[in-house]
Amino acid sequence: MFKAAVLLSQQYNITIDGQFIEWQVEQTSGKAINAMSGTCQAVSASNIVGIVGPVLSRETPIIAEFGERVGIPVISHAATDPDLSDRNAYPAFYRTVPSDNTAAIAIVKLFHRFNWTSCIIIYQNDAYGFGGVKVINEAFMYNDLTVADTLVFDIATQYMRGNLKNVLTSSSTRIIILWAEPTYISLILQNALDSDVLGPHFTWILSSSVSLNSFNEKLNQKLIGMLTVEPTTANLLHAPINTTLLNAAYNIWKQYEPETFPNSKNVDYYALFAFDATWLLIQSLKEFCSKTVNSSSSCISFIDSSSCFYRYFLNSYSFFDIINNMTFLGVSGPIHFDVNLTDRVDGSYYVAKNSQSSSSGLSFVPVLKYSNHDGWQEYSETRTIIWPGNSLIPPTGGAKLDGIKLRIGVMESAPFTISTTVTNKLEQNITKFIGYVPDLIDLLQNKMGFISHIELISNRTYASLGQLVENHVYDIIVGDVTVTATRRGKVGFSQSIFENSLRIVMRKTPDIHIDLLAFLKPFSRDLWLLILGTIIFTSILICLLERGKSRKLRKKSIINLYMMSMWYTFGNLVGFGADFHVKTAAGRLLTAGLYILCLVLVASYTANLASDLTIAKSKNIISGIDDIKSGKIPFNRIGILVGTADEEYYLREISSGSKNFYPLKSRQEMYNSLLNNLIDASFHDMGVAEYVTNNIYCNVTLIGEGFDKGAFGIITPKQWLYGQDLDVNILSLKESGDLDTLRRKWFQVKKCSESSTTSIAIGIESLSGLFVIFGVICVLALLLFAWKKRKISCKKSKQLNDDLISLSDISHY
């Protein structure tokens, strides 16, 4: 397109001093010294009035400075080093390609679009690489993004400085930005393929698209899903371009070099930038010479010298002034420059291409487009981004456990983990794990795609489990492990897999102790004696008051009279009355007093008896953790499992650091100690405690409410690469209700019968004494009945004997 622009100027009959504009091309081989040498020779041999190029950022500074020295403009179509934007440092330099400053902003917005937060940058060690990584770092810091690490590709040795695989796999980010020239991009990608750090686990963002046909076709799946961020032209975003000029340039290209012309859709964007750079020089030179047409001398005048460094273009300031004010619509978009910057004022656009597989093979296709005004937009509705692993879901940017082998440790603790022996198809006995934890691992494995190898941990305290992860014995440990500040300081923990609190565990005691006189306890002994004295005294008063007025009472003996008075007094005192009525006013007044006494005594007795029986039916030594703290149970009768969060709580909240408890080595020992009366109470995690008391140890119960609320988490290494992936999936299981389903499955099972629980009804034992007394009364009543029967029988027998004697006397007459 450089040649096409010059040839088009000739076709448009643009001449300078009556001559067509000519061109000269120099090959630099990517070396600044070659660029300088070729430029110097050309300037010495010809009237060079402008330079298009260089292509590479590392070649550009010396050529830009040389242009300033000889007074000719240097317009690059490909050098993107952000340091070249400084007009004060490079007054003779211009460029039609967007600066990497703009590219860095575009990359930041790409990260925001997909919610990525960090990356690793691989860059080549030259001005292009150093400048790119510098502005990306600055843009990331300004936008709260993180560059986790950087890797240098040495362009001299063409090897990576550092171990690519180790750096990438040991980082928590899986987004890789590769800032290098196309030639080096291919070499680095081959290195990445060899190290297996491409798809599906890593997402690469390249600074330029390259041909993917040179790689092994068997590895194409690993190359799918890469992105590029590269400058493009305005027409891609439906902004105006000079289509007339573009078509004319294409026609010239096809006319002079048809064998090199690709399809118009496949023309490299940098070729269009090169055309605009050349056309800017041509238009500026045309205008410059048109202003000096009346001058007797040529518009192109140099201070001649045999040395290129001492040649100088006369009237260069006027020429630069024309370039600074030149405005036209080019084939890449609007061309206009600011006096303070070397970058074009407008017309910075980018395209994101995605490596996808098609019938024609693996290639990069446009999927997103970017402008300063609109940010990133979809390229077209039919273009979908294919992410690594042929996924349609954007990666999170963090390390994923998909395909990773994990050695997982578990602790046996019903119902979290229960080990059972089963027979496989080969009739071999194998150990199988069931419970909350194995089911949770299965859910996570199905969701995340890791490969698990589960091993049972034995002879370890909970406090020492972190060492197994620190020493890389296990990758993670899943179980009923409480997250504490001490443990978190040494190892990492996942999101909560089980909400927990501590409960007090004790032996069950008999519901009610048999007390034959329990019904008498509502009143004190003195009060009962007072009531008895009141009955006796009142009965005497009734005898005195009523005997004189009642004929029926006068016929009674003193003993019978007193017993009837006692009966009357007792009946009115308890509220049911008697079978005769008082006749005197004094007797009625006394009866009213008995009614008042009855009202208060019966109400008080009923209330106190109900309260005593309610308390008696479920009487424990303590009611909760506050009673433990206040010392209602001797501290040496409290069993604590050593090396657990229970011990940490006891030392922190109860004993102030003193280990005055009964030490336990295992949960089995805890239950045995409770049942054998070696301890009176112990602490246990809520979930396990509820399961055990409902299904295994039916004669053990829980006391009070939960305390020291906390959570169980999965033990991981500190700052684990896959921590975010694990946390996200655990939260997903919570939100979907899967964790609640597991909890219901394993913790709401109940095998212990209801009879083993504390009764809520009042048993006959509490009132047994009352019924015994009633039985005694019944016996006395029967004896009294029998005695009276016998008395009557004796009386009748005596009467019969008397009658027989009388008849005998009569017969003698």
mmCIF file of N, CA and C in Angstrom, residues 641-696:
data_model
loop_
_atom_site.group_PDB
_atom_site.id
_atom_site.type_symbol
_atom_site.label_atom_id
_atom_site.label_comp_id
_atom_site.label_asym_id
_atom_site.label_seq_id
_atom_site.Cartn_x
_atom_site.Cartn_y
_atom_site.Cartn_z
ATOM 1 N N LEU A 641 -12.323 -32.530 74.460
ATOM 2 C CA LEU A 641 -11.525 -33.217 73.447
ATOM 3 C C LEU A 641 -10.301 -32.366 73.120
ATOM 4 N N VAL A 642 -9.124 -32.889 73.391
ATOM 5 C CA VAL A 642 -7.875 -32.140 73.233
ATOM 6 C C VAL A 642 -7.591 -31.893 71.751
ATOM 7 N N GLY A 643 -7.079 -30.695 71.450
ATOM 8 C CA GLY A 643 -6.684 -30.370 70.080
ATOM 9 C C GLY A 643 -7.840 -30.002 69.181
ATOM 10 N N THR A 644 -8.944 -29.547 69.766
ATOM 11 C CA THR A 644 -10.114 -29.172 68.974
ATOM 12 C C THR A 644 -10.504 -27.733 69.283
ATOM 13 N N ALA A 645 -11.479 -27.237 68.524
ATOM 14 C CA ALA A 645 -12.008 -25.903 68.788
ATOM 15 C C ALA A 645 -12.719 -25.869 70.137
ATOM 16 N N ASP A 646 -13.207 -27.042 70.618
ATOM 17 C CA ASP A 646 -13.829 -27.108 71.940
ATOM 18 C C ASP A 646 -12.831 -26.687 73.015
ATOM 19 N N GLU A 647 -11.597 -27.184 72.901
ATOM 20 C CA GLU A 647 -10.562 -26.839 73.873
ATOM 21 C C GLU A 647 -10.237 -25.350 73.804
ATOM 22 N N GLU A 648 -10.135 -24.811 72.588
ATOM 23 C CA GLU A 648 -9.847 -23.384 72.441
ATOM 24 C C GLU A 648 -10.926 -22.547 73.126
ATOM 25 N N TYR A 649 -12.183 -22.934 72.945
ATOM 26 C CA TYR A 649 -13.282 -22.192 73.570
ATOM 27 C C TYR A 649 -13.202 -22.296 75.092
ATOM 28 N N TYR A 650 -12.969 -23.494 75.606
ATOM 29 C CA TYR A 650 -12.910 -23.692 77.058
ATOM 30 C C TYR A 650 -11.804 -22.841 77.674
ATOM 31 N N LEU A 651 -10.633 -22.883 77.077
ATOM 32 C CA LEU A 651 -9.506 -22.122 77.621
ATOM 33 C C LEU A 651 -9.746 -20.624 77.515
ATOM 34 N N ARG A 652 -10.416 -20.209 76.467
ATOM 35 C CA ARG A 652 -10.630 -18.782 76.237
ATOM 36 C C ARG A 652 -11.778 -18.218 77.075
ATOM 37 N N GLU A 653 -12.872 -18.950 77.192
ATOM 38 C CA GLU A 653 -14.090 -18.395 77.777
ATOM 39 C C GLU A 653 -14.386 -18.877 79.194
ATOM 40 N N ILE A 654 -13.820 -20.008 79.604
ATOM 41 C CA ILE A 654 -14.223 -20.588 80.889
ATOM 42 C C ILE A 654 -13.085 -20.597 81.903
ATOM 43 N N SER A 655 -11.940 -21.156 81.527
ATOM 44 C CA SER A 655 -10.877 -21.374 82.524
ATOM 45 C C SER A 655 -9.755 -20.350 82.466
ATOM 46 N N SER A 656 -9.864 -19.375 81.564
ATOM 47 C CA SER A 656 -8.816 -18.349 81.421
ATOM 48 C C SER A 656 -7.445 -18.966 81.182
ATOM 49 N N GLY A 657 -7.415 -19.996 80.349
ATOM 50 C CA GLY A 657 -6.154 -20.611 79.965
ATOM 51 C C GLY A 657 -5.720 -21.794 80.797
ATOM 52 N N SER A 658 -6.439 -22.081 81.876
ATOM 53 C CA SER A 658 -6.067 -23.198 82.748
ATOM 54 C C SER A 658 -6.663 -24.504 82.214
ATOM 55 N N LYS A 659 -5.814 -25.519 82.072
ATOM 56 C CA LYS A 659 -6.283 -26.819 81.573
ATOM 57 C C LYS A 659 -6.745 -27.686 82.742
ATOM 58 N N ASN A 660 -7.815 -27.228 83.410
ATOM 59 C CA ASN A 660 -8.324 -27.923 84.591
ATOM 60 C C ASN A 660 -9.463 -28.876 84.258
ATOM 61 N N PHE A 661 -9.609 -29.210 82.997
ATOM 62 C CA PHE A 661 -10.693 -30.091 82.567
ATOM 63 C C PHE A 661 -10.221 -31.544 82.538
ATOM 64 N N TYR A 662 -11.152 -32.432 82.240
ATOM 65 C CA TYR A 662 -10.822 -33.850 82.069
ATOM 66 C C TYR A 662 -10.461 -34.063 80.601
ATOM 67 N N PRO A 663 -9.198 -34.382 80.281
ATOM 68 C CA PRO A 663 -8.787 -34.463 78.872
ATOM 69 C C PRO A 663 -9.305 -35.734 78.194
ATOM 70 N N LEU A 664 -9.790 -35.569 76.975
ATOM 71 C CA LEU A 664 -10.280 -36.687 76.171
ATOM 72 C C LEU A 664 -9.493 -36.749 74.872
ATOM 73 N N LYS A 665 -9.214 -37.952 74.414
ATOM 74 C CA LYS A 665 -8.428 -38.126 73.194
ATOM 75 C C LYS A 665 -9.283 -38.401 71.964
ATOM 76 N N SER A 666 -10.498 -38.868 72.172
ATOM 77 C CA SER A 666 -11.371 -39.189 71.045
ATOM 78 C C SER A 666 -12.818 -39.003 71.465
ATOM 79 N N ARG A 667 -13.686 -38.948 70.484
ATOM 80 C CA ARG A 667 -15.109 -38.814 70.781
ATOM 81 C C ARG A 667 -15.662 -40.089 71.404
ATOM 82 N N GLN A 668 -15.115 -41.219 71.004
ATOM 83 C CA GLN A 668 -15.546 -42.473 71.610
ATOM 84 C C GLN A 668 -15.243 -42.470 73.103
ATOM 85 N N GLU A 669 -14.070 -41.951 73.447
ATOM 86 C CA GLU A 669 -13.711 -41.851 74.861
ATOM 87 C C GLU A 669 -14.660 -40.905 75.592
ATOM 88 N N MET A 670 -15.119 -39.876 74.906
ATOM 89 C CA MET A 670 -16.041 -38.931 75.528
ATOM 90 C C MET A 670 -17.346 -39.631 75.917
ATOM 91 N N TYR A 671 -17.922 -40.403 74.982
ATOM 92 C CA TYR A 671 -19.174 -41.097 75.278
ATOM 93 C C TYR A 671 -18.976 -42.148 76.372
ATOM 94 N N ASN A 672 -17.882 -42.883 76.294
ATOM 95 C CA ASN A 672 -17.612 -43.892 77.315
ATOM 96 C C ASN A 672 -17.453 -43.255 78.690
ATOM 97 N N SER A 673 -16.788 -42.116 78.736
ATOM 98 C CA SER A 673 -16.574 -41.430 80.016
ATOM 99 C C SER A 673 -17.887 -40.913 80.586
ATOM 100 N N LEU A 674 -18.769 -40.452 79.724
ATOM 101 C CA LEU A 674 -20.081 -40.001 80.187
ATOM 102 C C LEU A 674 -20.880 -41.164 80.762
ATOM 103 N N LEU A 675 -20.932 -42.257 80.023
ATOM 104 C CA LEU A 675 -21.748 -43.396 80.434
ATOM 105 C C LEU A 675 -21.172 -44.099 81.654
ATOM 106 N N ASN A 676 -19.851 -44.042 81.823
ATOM 107 C CA ASN A 676 -19.199 -44.685 82.973
ATOM 108 C C ASN A 676 -19.047 -43.744 84.162
ATOM 109 N N ASN A 677 -19.681 -42.579 84.060
ATOM 110 C CA ASN A 677 -19.703 -41.609 85.161
ATOM 111 C C ASN A 677 -18.324 -41.059 85.511
ATOM 112 N N LEU A 678 -17.408 -41.054 84.530
ATOM 113 C CA LEU A 678 -16.105 -40.433 84.761
ATOM 114 C C LEU A 678 -16.190 -38.920 84.614
ATOM 115 N N ILE A 679 -17.104 -38.458 83.803
ATOM 116 C CA ILE A 679 -17.351 -37.025 83.626
ATOM 117 C C ILE A 679 -18.857 -36.797 83.676
ATOM 118 N N ASP A 680 -19.237 -35.556 83.935
ATOM 119 C CA ASP A 680 -20.658 -35.213 83.982
ATOM 120 C C ASP A 680 -21.126 -34.507 82.719
ATOM 121 N N ALA A 681 -20.219 -33.836 82.028
ATOM 122 C CA ALA A 681 -20.616 -33.076 80.841
ATOM 123 C C ALA A 681 -19.429 -32.941 79.896
ATOM 124 N N SER A 682 -19.745 -32.656 78.643
ATOM 125 C CA SER A 682 -18.706 -32.406 77.644
ATOM 126 C C SER A 682 -19.278 -31.488 76.575
ATOM 127 N N PHE A 683 -18.405 -30.974 75.705
ATOM 128 C CA PHE A 683 -18.830 -30.130 74.590
ATOM 129 C C PHE A 683 -18.767 -30.946 73.303
ATOM 130 N N HIS A 684 -19.693 -30.642 72.399
ATOM 131 C CA HIS A 684 -19.699 -31.357 71.123
ATOM 132 C C HIS A 684 -20.262 -30.436 70.047
ATOM 133 N N ASP A 685 -19.773 -30.616 68.812
ATOM 134 C CA ASP A 685 -20.326 -29.853 67.690
ATOM 135 C C ASP A 685 -21.793 -30.209 67.502
ATOM 136 N N MET A 686 -22.587 -29.208 67.178
ATOM 137 C CA MET A 686 -24.036 -29.360 67.158
ATOM 138 C C MET A 686 -24.507 -30.487 66.239
ATOM 139 N N GLY A 687 -24.030 -30.491 64.975
ATOM 140 C CA GLY A 687 -24.514 -31.466 64.007
ATOM 141 C C GLY A 687 -24.245 -32.887 64.436
ATOM 142 N N VAL A 688 -23.002 -33.173 64.816
ATOM 143 C CA VAL A 688 -22.635 -34.523 65.243
ATOM 144 C C VAL A 688 -23.360 -34.880 66.532
ATOM 145 N N ALA A 689 -23.465 -33.917 67.453
ATOM 146 C CA ALA A 689 -24.118 -34.189 68.735
ATOM 147 C C ALA A 689 -25.576 -34.582 68.537
ATOM 148 N N GLU A 690 -26.296 -33.872 67.674
ATOM 149 C CA GLU A 690 -27.695 -34.203 67.422
ATOM 150 C C GLU A 690 -27.819 -35.581 66.790
ATOM 151 N N TYR A 691 -26.919 -35.878 65.857
ATOM 152 C CA TYR A 691 -26.972 -37.185 65.194
ATOM 153 C C TYR A 691 -26.699 -38.307 66.194
ATOM 154 N N VAL A 692 -25.677 -38.143 67.005
ATOM 155 C CA VAL A 692 -25.276 -39.201 67.941
ATOM 156 C C VAL A 692 -26.353 -39.438 68.992
ATOM 157 N N THR A 693 -26.908 -38.364 69.556
ATOM 158 C CA THR A 693 -27.915 -38.536 70.608
ATOM 159 C C THR A 693 -29.236 -39.052 70.062
ATOM 160 N N ASN A 694 -29.486 -38.879 68.783
ATOM 161 C CA ASN A 694 -30.731 -39.363 68.178
ATOM 162 C C ASN A 694 -30.611 -40.758 67.585
ATOM 163 N N ASN A 695 -29.369 -41.229 67.369
ATOM 164 C CA ASN A 695 -29.220 -42.472 66.622
ATOM 165 C C ASN A 695 -28.292 -43.502 67.259
ATOM 166 N N ILE A 696 -27.339 -43.075 68.067
ATOM 167 C CA ILE A 696 -26.342 -44.025 68.576
ATOM 168 C C ILE A 696 -26.434 -44.155 70.095
#
